[in-house]
Amino acid sequence: MHSVVLIKQVPDTTEVRMDPKTGTLIRTGVPSIVNPYDVHALEEALALRDKYGGRVTVVTMGPPQAKEALRKCISFGADEAILLTDRAFAGSDTLSTSYILTQAVKKISEQHPVDLVLAGKQAIDGDTAQVGPGVATRLGFEQLTYVVKVEGVDLEKKEITVHRLLEEGREVIKTKLPALLTVVKEANSIRYGSLPHVMRAVRYDPPGWNQAFIGGDLTKMGLKGSPTNVKRIFPPPTRAPGEIIPGGKEDPAAAAALLVDKLTARGAVGGKGAAQ
Amino acid sequence: MSVDASRSAGGGPAPAAAPDVKTQAQGATIATGTEAKRLSIDDLLYLIRYNPDDRGHLRVINDDICREKCVKYGYACTRFCPAQVYKWEENHVSVSWEGCIECGACRIGCPFANIDWKYPRGGFGVSFKNG
Amino acid sequence: MSGNERFDCIVVGAGPAGTAAALTLARAGVKVVLFERGEFPGAKNVMGGVLYSKTLNKLVPGFWKEAPLERPVIEQNLWMLSSDSVAKVGYRSPRFVPGHAAEGGVPDEGPANAFTVLRAKFDRWFAQKAVDAGALLITETAVEDLLWENGKVVGVQTGRDDGKVYADAVIVTAGLHALNSLIPKMADGRLGIKPEHVALAVKQIIALPKEKIEDRFNLPAGMGATIELVGASTSGLTGISFIYTNADSISIGAGAMLSDYVKSGKHPYDVIEDFKAHPAIKPLIAGGEVKEYLGHLIPEGGYNAVPKLYGDGFMVAGDSAMLVNSVHREGSNLAMESGRLAAETFIKAKERKDYSARSFAAYRDALDKSFVLKDLRKYRGIQHYLDSHPQIFLSYPEMVSEAAFRFLNVDEAPKAEHEKMMVQAVTNRRSMMGLLSDLWAGWRATR
């Protein structure tokens, strides 16, 4: 079984600040990390390889610095990690990015047919959750978003069964391979790479693939292929702080009563449905 | 990716909700004219970058020793630990290892050598931006 | 069992000592792996922030033209704080910063005597030098134990699966705590670090615009100053505080003996906040934004606390060997020099293919002949002296403050009276004999 994991190098958003005057993000000096959801996608791919055999290939599009993110994936145990890098890719929005990644997956398939593509449910910098589904659509793969568990793969029948995390609960779906999964962080906990993997990662130089190598329509790539316009970036309005009701330790009954009063006043509780 | 707002509620660093949750890093603004606001330990810990592990690296070995012998020191670690990892809670010392800045003062300073001390696993723990 | 490759030498910890060792080894063609537990070299490393140039310039000639340094230090100050006043002594000289005094650009001559640095940035750059020379740097990987065979160190156990690595020798430069956790088997009766042997230092990085820093510290453009403070800066604990100017921030911190912290029950974060609120300090940092809070233990045991520095298959350098000169607040240069000397010793041992304790004894000899142990030996009595003369830190600054006030205050009293009052201010707090005895003991301690 061959899985391809799509990853993105992102600024550690917990370290990003916004310029209050211009509304733009101050990224200087902010460390880069592998998008945390993508690491869970990688873990899922590695777990599937542990169980069913095969290989794991990681792909990212970005500047040469993104090699660092790819090495990180090798340190967890990925077999190969490819960097898509070309001036023609610069300025890509999610539409163009999914087109370029699709071309890359097709190219990878020429050598090792791809059974599964995995990605994080979204990136923490753009938060769009569009690229994974975009790639699935272009590849014509089954699309399974918000995957919280892979129940199993039937290699004979070429089928995969997954649990999707929905607001109302979980949905269990079986579908044909090849498929594309986007993974939520509840799916797994990240392994601690072994020393041989970590040592391999340090010396690993990810192959760089350019536009000429992966082919495709130049007008669908980079700025030309990116119809998205960012009109404005602004911080969300600050929410009022929550209220802490004191005295819970000394007089829990009184504190609870106060809480019920406040919630009732807001219409949050009361009526038949509230008591169970 | 959420930021762990529970830490601001007071009482030192709350256990992080998930491994990828880091502290919210906004500069502690102290500028109001020339009057600097006094920063609390919670304010200070907010400024630090962590890669928290999902397992602790610090442990009080024997709670009885804290209870019975350390009263006269006012529970020493709860006082000298620069990241307020240790707090006295009713009858024992709690350990919020997520906020540890890895100085190791507790290991040497505990008057009863009652702290099982290790560094976090490689790659986890505090990650200083300036140093 | 493990299929991991074998190295000539393993270096544990990519701080100044470990990187200096790895760099020296790699340049000599030694197959060396450098382990670092942090996300990157420097991520776990903290110091006040003054780096002396001479030792580094031996390792990376012309380093100041490329290294991430903050400011060349043109001025050094000692301030004595009383509760509301300050007495200042300082020295500024262009001789500290040859070439740098010309504004703008990076000078060809130099380097300055010292630079302020931020370790997370500096160590990363320095470690890259070792990598460029051919060392294999493995980050995010903690060495948890040494591997022993027949009483010899033969490799390390890392905290990862399949994590053993073997080599002819291991150089331990893993900081203060390595002494107990990594090398308990080298016991020679002087193990176990005591709270009296370490200072607990906390520090904040406070961002300020360049121009504000230069205005407030009266500095030429791009130049830096250091201030060390004694007295009311450490809330009555035995210790020293500091203020160092970085490019666009201030490093401000306070260090005090851990034993004093344990006794007093004070919180380190309160000590530094009190220090910042002192009327003489507050204006220096006003309007600044606190960017980071850090803490660290500094080995202060001095010469008498230096452990056994070598054995069969290993050597110990840097903080792991307690090589810190607390009197001159030097540490990173001693670390670099000790790391370099350990590497030189290994290179010679490799020619003989002899990695025994007898072979590595040359490391101790080299340290003895270098400034590292010469300086520590010179101050070998200082620890005991400071322990037994806490007034140096505590009441002397108050005394100086009182004396200065009486001398300088214009109140129409005759000047002769002023002088008398000044002497009184001093002798009220400490008898004349006591003073003389303090001075005598201090002089002896530093001989």
PDB file of N, CA, C and O in Angstrom, chain C residues 6 8-10 146-156 167-172 182-183 185-187 308-316 345-346 349 352-363:
ATOM      1  N   ARG C   6      28.892   3.583  13.657  1.00  0.00           N
ATOM      2  CA  ARG C   6      29.855   3.843  14.717  1.00  0.00           C
ATOM      3  C   ARG C   6      30.580   5.146  14.421  1.00  0.00           C
ATOM      4  O   ARG C   6      30.813   5.507  13.266  1.00  0.00           O
ATOM      5  N   ASP C   8      33.864   7.951  15.659  1.00  0.00           N
ATOM      6  CA  ASP C   8      35.113   8.064  16.418  1.00  0.00           C
ATOM      7  C   ASP C   8      34.828   8.679  17.790  1.00  0.00           C
ATOM      8  O   ASP C   8      35.337   8.237  18.807  1.00  0.00           O
ATOM      9  N   CYS C   9      34.006   9.730  17.758  1.00  0.00           N
ATOM     10  CA  CYS C   9      33.764  10.465  18.998  1.00  0.00           C
ATOM     11  C   CYS C   9      32.325  10.962  19.041  1.00  0.00           C
ATOM     12  O   CYS C   9      31.775  11.392  18.027  1.00  0.00           O
ATOM     13  N   ILE C  10      31.726  10.894  20.220  1.00  0.00           N
ATOM     14  CA  ILE C  10      30.380  11.415  20.437  1.00  0.00           C
ATOM     15  C   ILE C  10      30.493  12.627  21.351  1.00  0.00           C
ATOM     16  O   ILE C  10      31.174  12.570  22.379  1.00  0.00           O
ATOM     17  N   LEU C 146      25.376   6.998  29.640  1.00  0.00           N
ATOM     18  CA  LEU C 146      26.583   6.547  28.953  1.00  0.00           C
ATOM     19  C   LEU C 146      26.560   5.022  28.924  1.00  0.00           C
ATOM     20  O   LEU C 146      26.015   4.390  29.820  1.00  0.00           O
ATOM     21  N   LEU C 147      27.127   4.451  27.895  1.00  0.00           N
ATOM     22  CA  LEU C 147      27.222   2.994  27.810  1.00  0.00           C
ATOM     23  C   LEU C 147      28.605   2.582  28.300  1.00  0.00           C
ATOM     24  O   LEU C 147      29.618   3.114  27.841  1.00  0.00           O
ATOM     25  N   TRP C 148      28.615   1.664  29.227  1.00  0.00           N
ATOM     26  CA  TRP C 148      29.879   1.229  29.833  1.00  0.00           C
ATOM     27  C   TRP C 148      30.152  -0.229  29.489  1.00  0.00           C
ATOM     28  O   TRP C 148      29.240  -1.063  29.484  1.00  0.00           O
ATOM     29  N   GLU C 149      31.391  -0.523  29.250  1.00  0.00           N
ATOM     30  CA  GLU C 149      31.818  -1.919  29.095  1.00  0.00           C
ATOM     31  C   GLU C 149      33.169  -2.053  29.775  1.00  0.00           C
ATOM     32  O   GLU C 149      34.098  -1.306  29.455  1.00  0.00           O
ATOM     33  N   ASN C 150      33.258  -2.977  30.691  1.00  0.00           N
ATOM     34  CA  ASN C 150      34.502  -3.217  31.436  1.00  0.00           C
ATOM     35  C   ASN C 150      35.079  -1.922  32.018  1.00  0.00           C
ATOM     36  O   ASN C 150      36.269  -1.656  31.902  1.00  0.00           O
ATOM     37  N   GLY C 151      34.190  -1.124  32.596  1.00  0.00           N
ATOM     38  CA  GLY C 151      34.659   0.098  33.248  1.00  0.00           C
ATOM     39  C   GLY C 151      35.049   1.208  32.297  1.00  0.00           C
ATOM     40  O   GLY C 151      35.597   2.226  32.719  1.00  0.00           O
ATOM     41  N   LYS C 152      34.754   1.005  31.017  1.00  0.00           N
ATOM     42  CA  LYS C 152      35.082   2.034  30.030  1.00  0.00           C
ATOM     43  C   LYS C 152      33.807   2.557  29.390  1.00  0.00           C
ATOM     44  O   LYS C 152      32.870   1.801  29.171  1.00  0.00           O
ATOM     45  N   VAL C 153      33.787   3.841  29.073  1.00  0.00           N
ATOM     46  CA  VAL C 153      32.662   4.381  28.319  1.00  0.00           C
ATOM     47  C   VAL C 153      32.864   4.025  26.846  1.00  0.00           C
ATOM     48  O   VAL C 153      33.926   4.293  26.272  1.00  0.00           O
ATOM     49  N   VAL C 154      31.824   3.409  26.255  1.00  0.00           N
ATOM     50  CA  VAL C 154      31.956   2.962  24.861  1.00  0.00           C
ATOM     51  C   VAL C 154      30.899   3.580  23.949  1.00  0.00           C
ATOM     52  O   VAL C 154      30.856   3.299  22.758  1.00  0.00           O
ATOM     53  N   GLY C 155      30.030   4.407  24.511  1.00  0.00           N
ATOM     54  CA  GLY C 155      28.991   5.008  23.677  1.00  0.00           C
ATOM     55  C   GLY C 155      27.941   5.666  24.531  1.00  0.00           C
ATOM     56  O   GLY C 155      28.154   5.910  25.731  1.00  0.00           O
ATOM     57  N   VAL C 156      26.797   5.981  23.907  1.00  0.00           N
ATOM     58  CA  VAL C 156      25.706   6.631  24.646  1.00  0.00           C
ATOM     59  C   VAL C 156      24.389   5.933  24.341  1.00  0.00           C
ATOM     60  O   VAL C 156      24.201   5.346  23.283  1.00  0.00           O
ATOM     61  N   ALA C 167      31.145   4.668  20.103  1.00  0.00           N
ATOM     62  CA  ALA C 167      32.281   5.464  19.632  1.00  0.00           C
ATOM     63  C   ALA C 167      33.504   5.127  20.485  1.00  0.00           C
ATOM     64  O   ALA C 167      33.389   4.465  21.519  1.00  0.00           O
ATOM     65  N   ASP C 168      34.659   5.609  20.047  1.00  0.00           N
ATOM     66  CA  ASP C 168      35.879   5.378  20.823  1.00  0.00           C
ATOM     67  C   ASP C 168      35.871   6.174  22.121  1.00  0.00           C
ATOM     68  O   ASP C 168      36.471   5.765  23.110  1.00  0.00           O
ATOM     69  N   ALA C 169      35.193   7.342  22.080  1.00  0.00           N
ATOM     70  CA  ALA C 169      35.145   8.151  23.298  1.00  0.00           C
ATOM     71  C   ALA C 169      33.939   9.075  23.253  1.00  0.00           C
ATOM     72  O   ALA C 169      33.370   9.331  22.194  1.00  0.00           O
ATOM     73  N   VAL C 170      33.566   9.569  24.429  1.00  0.00           N
ATOM     74  CA  VAL C 170      32.444  10.490  24.564  1.00  0.00           C
ATOM     75  C   VAL C 170      32.929  11.743  25.286  1.00  0.00           C
ATOM     76  O   VAL C 170      33.625  11.647  26.302  1.00  0.00           O
ATOM     77  N   ILE C 171      32.601  12.896  24.733  1.00  0.00           N
ATOM     78  CA  ILE C 171      32.888  14.156  25.428  1.00  0.00           C
ATOM     79  C   ILE C 171      31.557  14.693  25.950  1.00  0.00           C
ATOM     80  O   ILE C 171      30.641  14.962  25.171  1.00  0.00           O
ATOM     81  N   VAL C 172      31.453  14.802  27.273  1.00  0.00           N
ATOM     82  CA  VAL C 172      30.201  15.217  27.902  1.00  0.00           C
ATOM     83  C   VAL C 172      30.223  16.723  28.136  1.00  0.00           C
ATOM     84  O   VAL C 172      31.040  17.232  28.906  1.00  0.00           O
ATOM     85  N   LEU C 182      24.381  11.856  34.066  1.00  0.00           N
ATOM     86  CA  LEU C 182      25.076  11.094  33.038  1.00  0.00           C
ATOM     87  C   LEU C 182      26.291  10.353  33.567  1.00  0.00           C
ATOM     88  O   LEU C 182      26.666   9.333  33.043  1.00  0.00           O
ATOM     89  N   ILE C 183      26.925  10.914  34.564  1.00  0.00           N
ATOM     90  CA  ILE C 183      28.209  10.341  34.925  1.00  0.00           C
ATOM     91  C   ILE C 183      28.343  10.014  36.416  1.00  0.00           C
ATOM     92  O   ILE C 183      29.349  10.301  37.037  1.00  0.00           O
ATOM     93  N   LYS C 185      28.852   7.242  37.571  1.00  0.00           N
ATOM     94  CA  LYS C 185      29.836   6.162  37.763  1.00  0.00           C
ATOM     95  C   LYS C 185      31.268   6.690  37.863  1.00  0.00           C
ATOM     96  O   LYS C 185      32.180   5.955  38.150  1.00  0.00           O
ATOM     97  N   MET C 186      31.446   7.960  37.559  1.00  0.00           N
ATOM     98  CA  MET C 186      32.807   8.481  37.661  1.00  0.00           C
ATOM     99  C   MET C 186      33.074   9.030  39.050  1.00  0.00           C
ATOM    100  O   MET C 186      33.998   9.799  39.263  1.00  0.00           O
ATOM    101  N   ALA C 187      32.277   8.581  39.993  1.00  0.00           N
ATOM    102  CA  ALA C 187      32.340   9.132  41.345  1.00  0.00           C
ATOM    103  C   ALA C 187      33.774   9.156  41.876  1.00  0.00           C
ATOM    104  O   ALA C 187      34.487   8.172  41.795  1.00  0.00           O
ATOM    105  N   LYS C 308      36.064  15.141  38.591  1.00  0.00           N
ATOM    106  CA  LYS C 308      37.048  14.448  37.778  1.00  0.00           C
ATOM    107  C   LYS C 308      36.714  14.720  36.310  1.00  0.00           C
ATOM    108  O   LYS C 308      35.558  14.597  35.888  1.00  0.00           O
ATOM    109  N   LEU C 309      37.691  15.121  35.538  1.00  0.00           N
ATOM    110  CA  LEU C 309      37.416  15.653  34.216  1.00  0.00           C
ATOM    111  C   LEU C 309      37.553  14.628  33.100  1.00  0.00           C
ATOM    112  O   LEU C 309      37.286  14.928  31.946  1.00  0.00           O
ATOM    113  N   TYR C 310      37.988  13.432  33.439  1.00  0.00           N
ATOM    114  CA  TYR C 310      38.202  12.426  32.379  1.00  0.00           C
ATOM    115  C   TYR C 310      38.228  11.048  33.009  1.00  0.00           C
ATOM    116  O   TYR C 310      38.332  10.908  34.232  1.00  0.00           O
ATOM    117  N   GLY C 311      38.118  10.058  32.173  1.00  0.00           N
ATOM    118  CA  GLY C 311      38.230   8.671  32.625  1.00  0.00           C
ATOM    119  C   GLY C 311      38.405   7.800  31.397  1.00  0.00           C
ATOM    120  O   GLY C 311      38.645   8.319  30.297  1.00  0.00           O
ATOM    121  N   ASP C 312      38.260   6.515  31.551  1.00  0.00           N
ATOM    122  CA  ASP C 312      38.412   5.625  30.407  1.00  0.00           C
ATOM    123  C   ASP C 312      37.285   5.866  29.412  1.00  0.00           C
ATOM    124  O   ASP C 312      36.129   5.571  29.696  1.00  0.00           O
ATOM    125  N   GLY C 313      37.629   6.440  28.291  1.00  0.00           N
ATOM    126  CA  GLY C 313      36.640   6.629  27.235  1.00  0.00           C
ATOM    127  C   GLY C 313      35.807   7.884  27.329  1.00  0.00           C
ATOM    128  O   GLY C 313      34.876   8.052  26.557  1.00  0.00           O
ATOM    129  N   PHE C 314      36.102   8.780  28.265  1.00  0.00           N
ATOM    130  CA  PHE C 314      35.316  10.024  28.310  1.00  0.00           C
ATOM    131  C   PHE C 314      36.098  11.203  28.865  1.00  0.00           C
ATOM    132  O   PHE C 314      37.076  11.041  29.586  1.00  0.00           O
ATOM    133  N   MET C 315      35.603  12.383  28.473  1.00  0.00           N
ATOM    134  CA  MET C 315      36.083  13.641  29.052  1.00  0.00           C
ATOM    135  C   MET C 315      34.860  14.517  29.330  1.00  0.00           C
ATOM    136  O   MET C 315      33.809  14.314  28.735  1.00  0.00           O
ATOM    137  N   VAL C 316      35.021  15.482  30.233  1.00  0.00           N
ATOM    138  CA  VAL C 316      33.911  16.339  30.628  1.00  0.00           C
ATOM    139  C   VAL C 316      34.334  17.798  30.464  1.00  0.00           C
ATOM    140  O   VAL C 316      35.440  18.164  30.872  1.00  0.00           O
ATOM    141  N   THR C 345      42.833  16.807  22.785  1.00  0.00           N
ATOM    142  CA  THR C 345      43.323  15.613  23.479  1.00  0.00           C
ATOM    143  C   THR C 345      42.874  14.347  22.746  1.00  0.00           C
ATOM    144  O   THR C 345      43.641  13.399  22.581  1.00  0.00           O
ATOM    145  N   PHE C 346      41.598  14.367  22.304  1.00  0.00           N
ATOM    146  CA  PHE C 346      41.085  13.198  21.578  1.00  0.00           C
ATOM    147  C   PHE C 346      41.886  12.958  20.294  1.00  0.00           C
ATOM    148  O   PHE C 346      42.215  11.823  19.954  1.00  0.00           O
ATOM    149  N   ALA C 349      45.008  11.364  21.093  1.00  0.00           N
ATOM    150  CA  ALA C 349      44.757   9.985  21.548  1.00  0.00           C
ATOM    151  C   ALA C 349      44.458   9.074  20.371  1.00  0.00           C
ATOM    152  O   ALA C 349      44.817   7.892  20.371  1.00  0.00           O
ATOM    153  N   ARG C 352      47.412   7.629  18.808  1.00  0.00           N
ATOM    154  CA  ARG C 352      47.962   6.508  19.580  1.00  0.00           C
ATOM    155  C   ARG C 352      46.974   5.356  19.689  1.00  0.00           C
ATOM    156  O   ARG C 352      47.288   4.327  20.253  1.00  0.00           O
ATOM    157  N   LYS C 353      45.729   5.600  19.254  1.00  0.00           N
ATOM    158  CA  LYS C 353      44.632   4.638  19.433  1.00  0.00           C
ATOM    159  C   LYS C 353      44.489   4.252  20.903  1.00  0.00           C
ATOM    160  O   LYS C 353      44.243   3.096  21.243  1.00  0.00           O
ATOM    161  N   ASP C 354      44.667   5.223  21.770  1.00  0.00           N
ATOM    162  CA  ASP C 354      44.589   4.960  23.204  1.00  0.00           C
ATOM    163  C   ASP C 354      43.588   5.937  23.823  1.00  0.00           C
ATOM    164  O   ASP C 354      43.862   7.129  23.920  1.00  0.00           O
ATOM    165  N   TYR C 355      42.416   5.406  24.207  1.00  0.00           N
ATOM    166  CA  TYR C 355      41.351   6.263  24.743  1.00  0.00           C
ATOM    167  C   TYR C 355      41.162   6.021  26.236  1.00  0.00           C
ATOM    168  O   TYR C 355      40.081   6.194  26.776  1.00  0.00           O
ATOM    169  N   SER C 356      42.218   5.589  26.885  1.00  0.00           N
ATOM    170  CA  SER C 356      42.136   5.291  28.313  1.00  0.00           C
ATOM    171  C   SER C 356      42.260   6.567  29.128  1.00  0.00           C
ATOM    172  O   SER C 356      42.607   7.634  28.611  1.00  0.00           O
ATOM    173  N   ALA C 357      41.980   6.430  30.402  1.00  0.00           N
ATOM    174  CA  ALA C 357      42.116   7.554  31.316  1.00  0.00           C
ATOM    175  C   ALA C 357      43.540   8.109  31.284  1.00  0.00           C
ATOM    176  O   ALA C 357      43.744   9.317  31.320  1.00  0.00           O
ATOM    177  N   ARG C 358      44.499   7.189  31.170  1.00  0.00           N
ATOM    178  CA  ARG C 358      45.884   7.632  31.166  1.00  0.00           C
ATOM    179  C   ARG C 358      46.153   8.551  29.973  1.00  0.00           C
ATOM    180  O   ARG C 358      46.843   9.557  30.060  1.00  0.00           O
ATOM    181  N   SER C 359      45.565   8.175  28.852  1.00  0.00           N
ATOM    182  CA  SER C 359      45.740   8.971  27.640  1.00  0.00           C
ATOM    183  C   SER C 359      45.036  10.326  27.764  1.00  0.00           C
ATOM    184  O   SER C 359      45.550  11.359  27.353  1.00  0.00           O
ATOM    185  N   PHE C 360      43.846  10.310  28.381  1.00  0.00           N
ATOM    186  CA  PHE C 360      43.060  11.541  28.484  1.00  0.00           C
ATOM    187  C   PHE C 360      43.527  12.443  29.633  1.00  0.00           C
ATOM    188  O   PHE C 360      43.006  13.554  29.813  1.00  0.00           O
ATOM    189  N   ALA C 361      44.469  11.957  30.424  1.00  0.00           N
ATOM    190  CA  ALA C 361      44.998  12.809  31.497  1.00  0.00           C
ATOM    191  C   ALA C 361      45.614  14.077  30.915  1.00  0.00           C
ATOM    192  O   ALA C 361      45.701  15.112  31.577  1.00  0.00           O
ATOM    193  N   ALA C 362      46.002  14.002  29.645  1.00  0.00           N
ATOM    194  CA  ALA C 362      46.571  15.183  28.982  1.00  0.00           C
ATOM    195  C   ALA C 362      45.560  16.328  28.928  1.00  0.00           C
ATOM    196  O   ALA C 362      45.941  17.504  28.875  1.00  0.00           O
ATOM    197  N   TYR C 363      44.274  15.990  28.976  1.00  0.00           N
ATOM    198  CA  TYR C 363      43.232  17.030  28.962  1.00  0.00           C
ATOM    199  C   TYR C 363      43.311  17.871  30.234  1.00  0.00           C
ATOM    200  O   TYR C 363      43.275  19.106  30.193  1.00  0.00           O
TER     201      TYR C 363
END
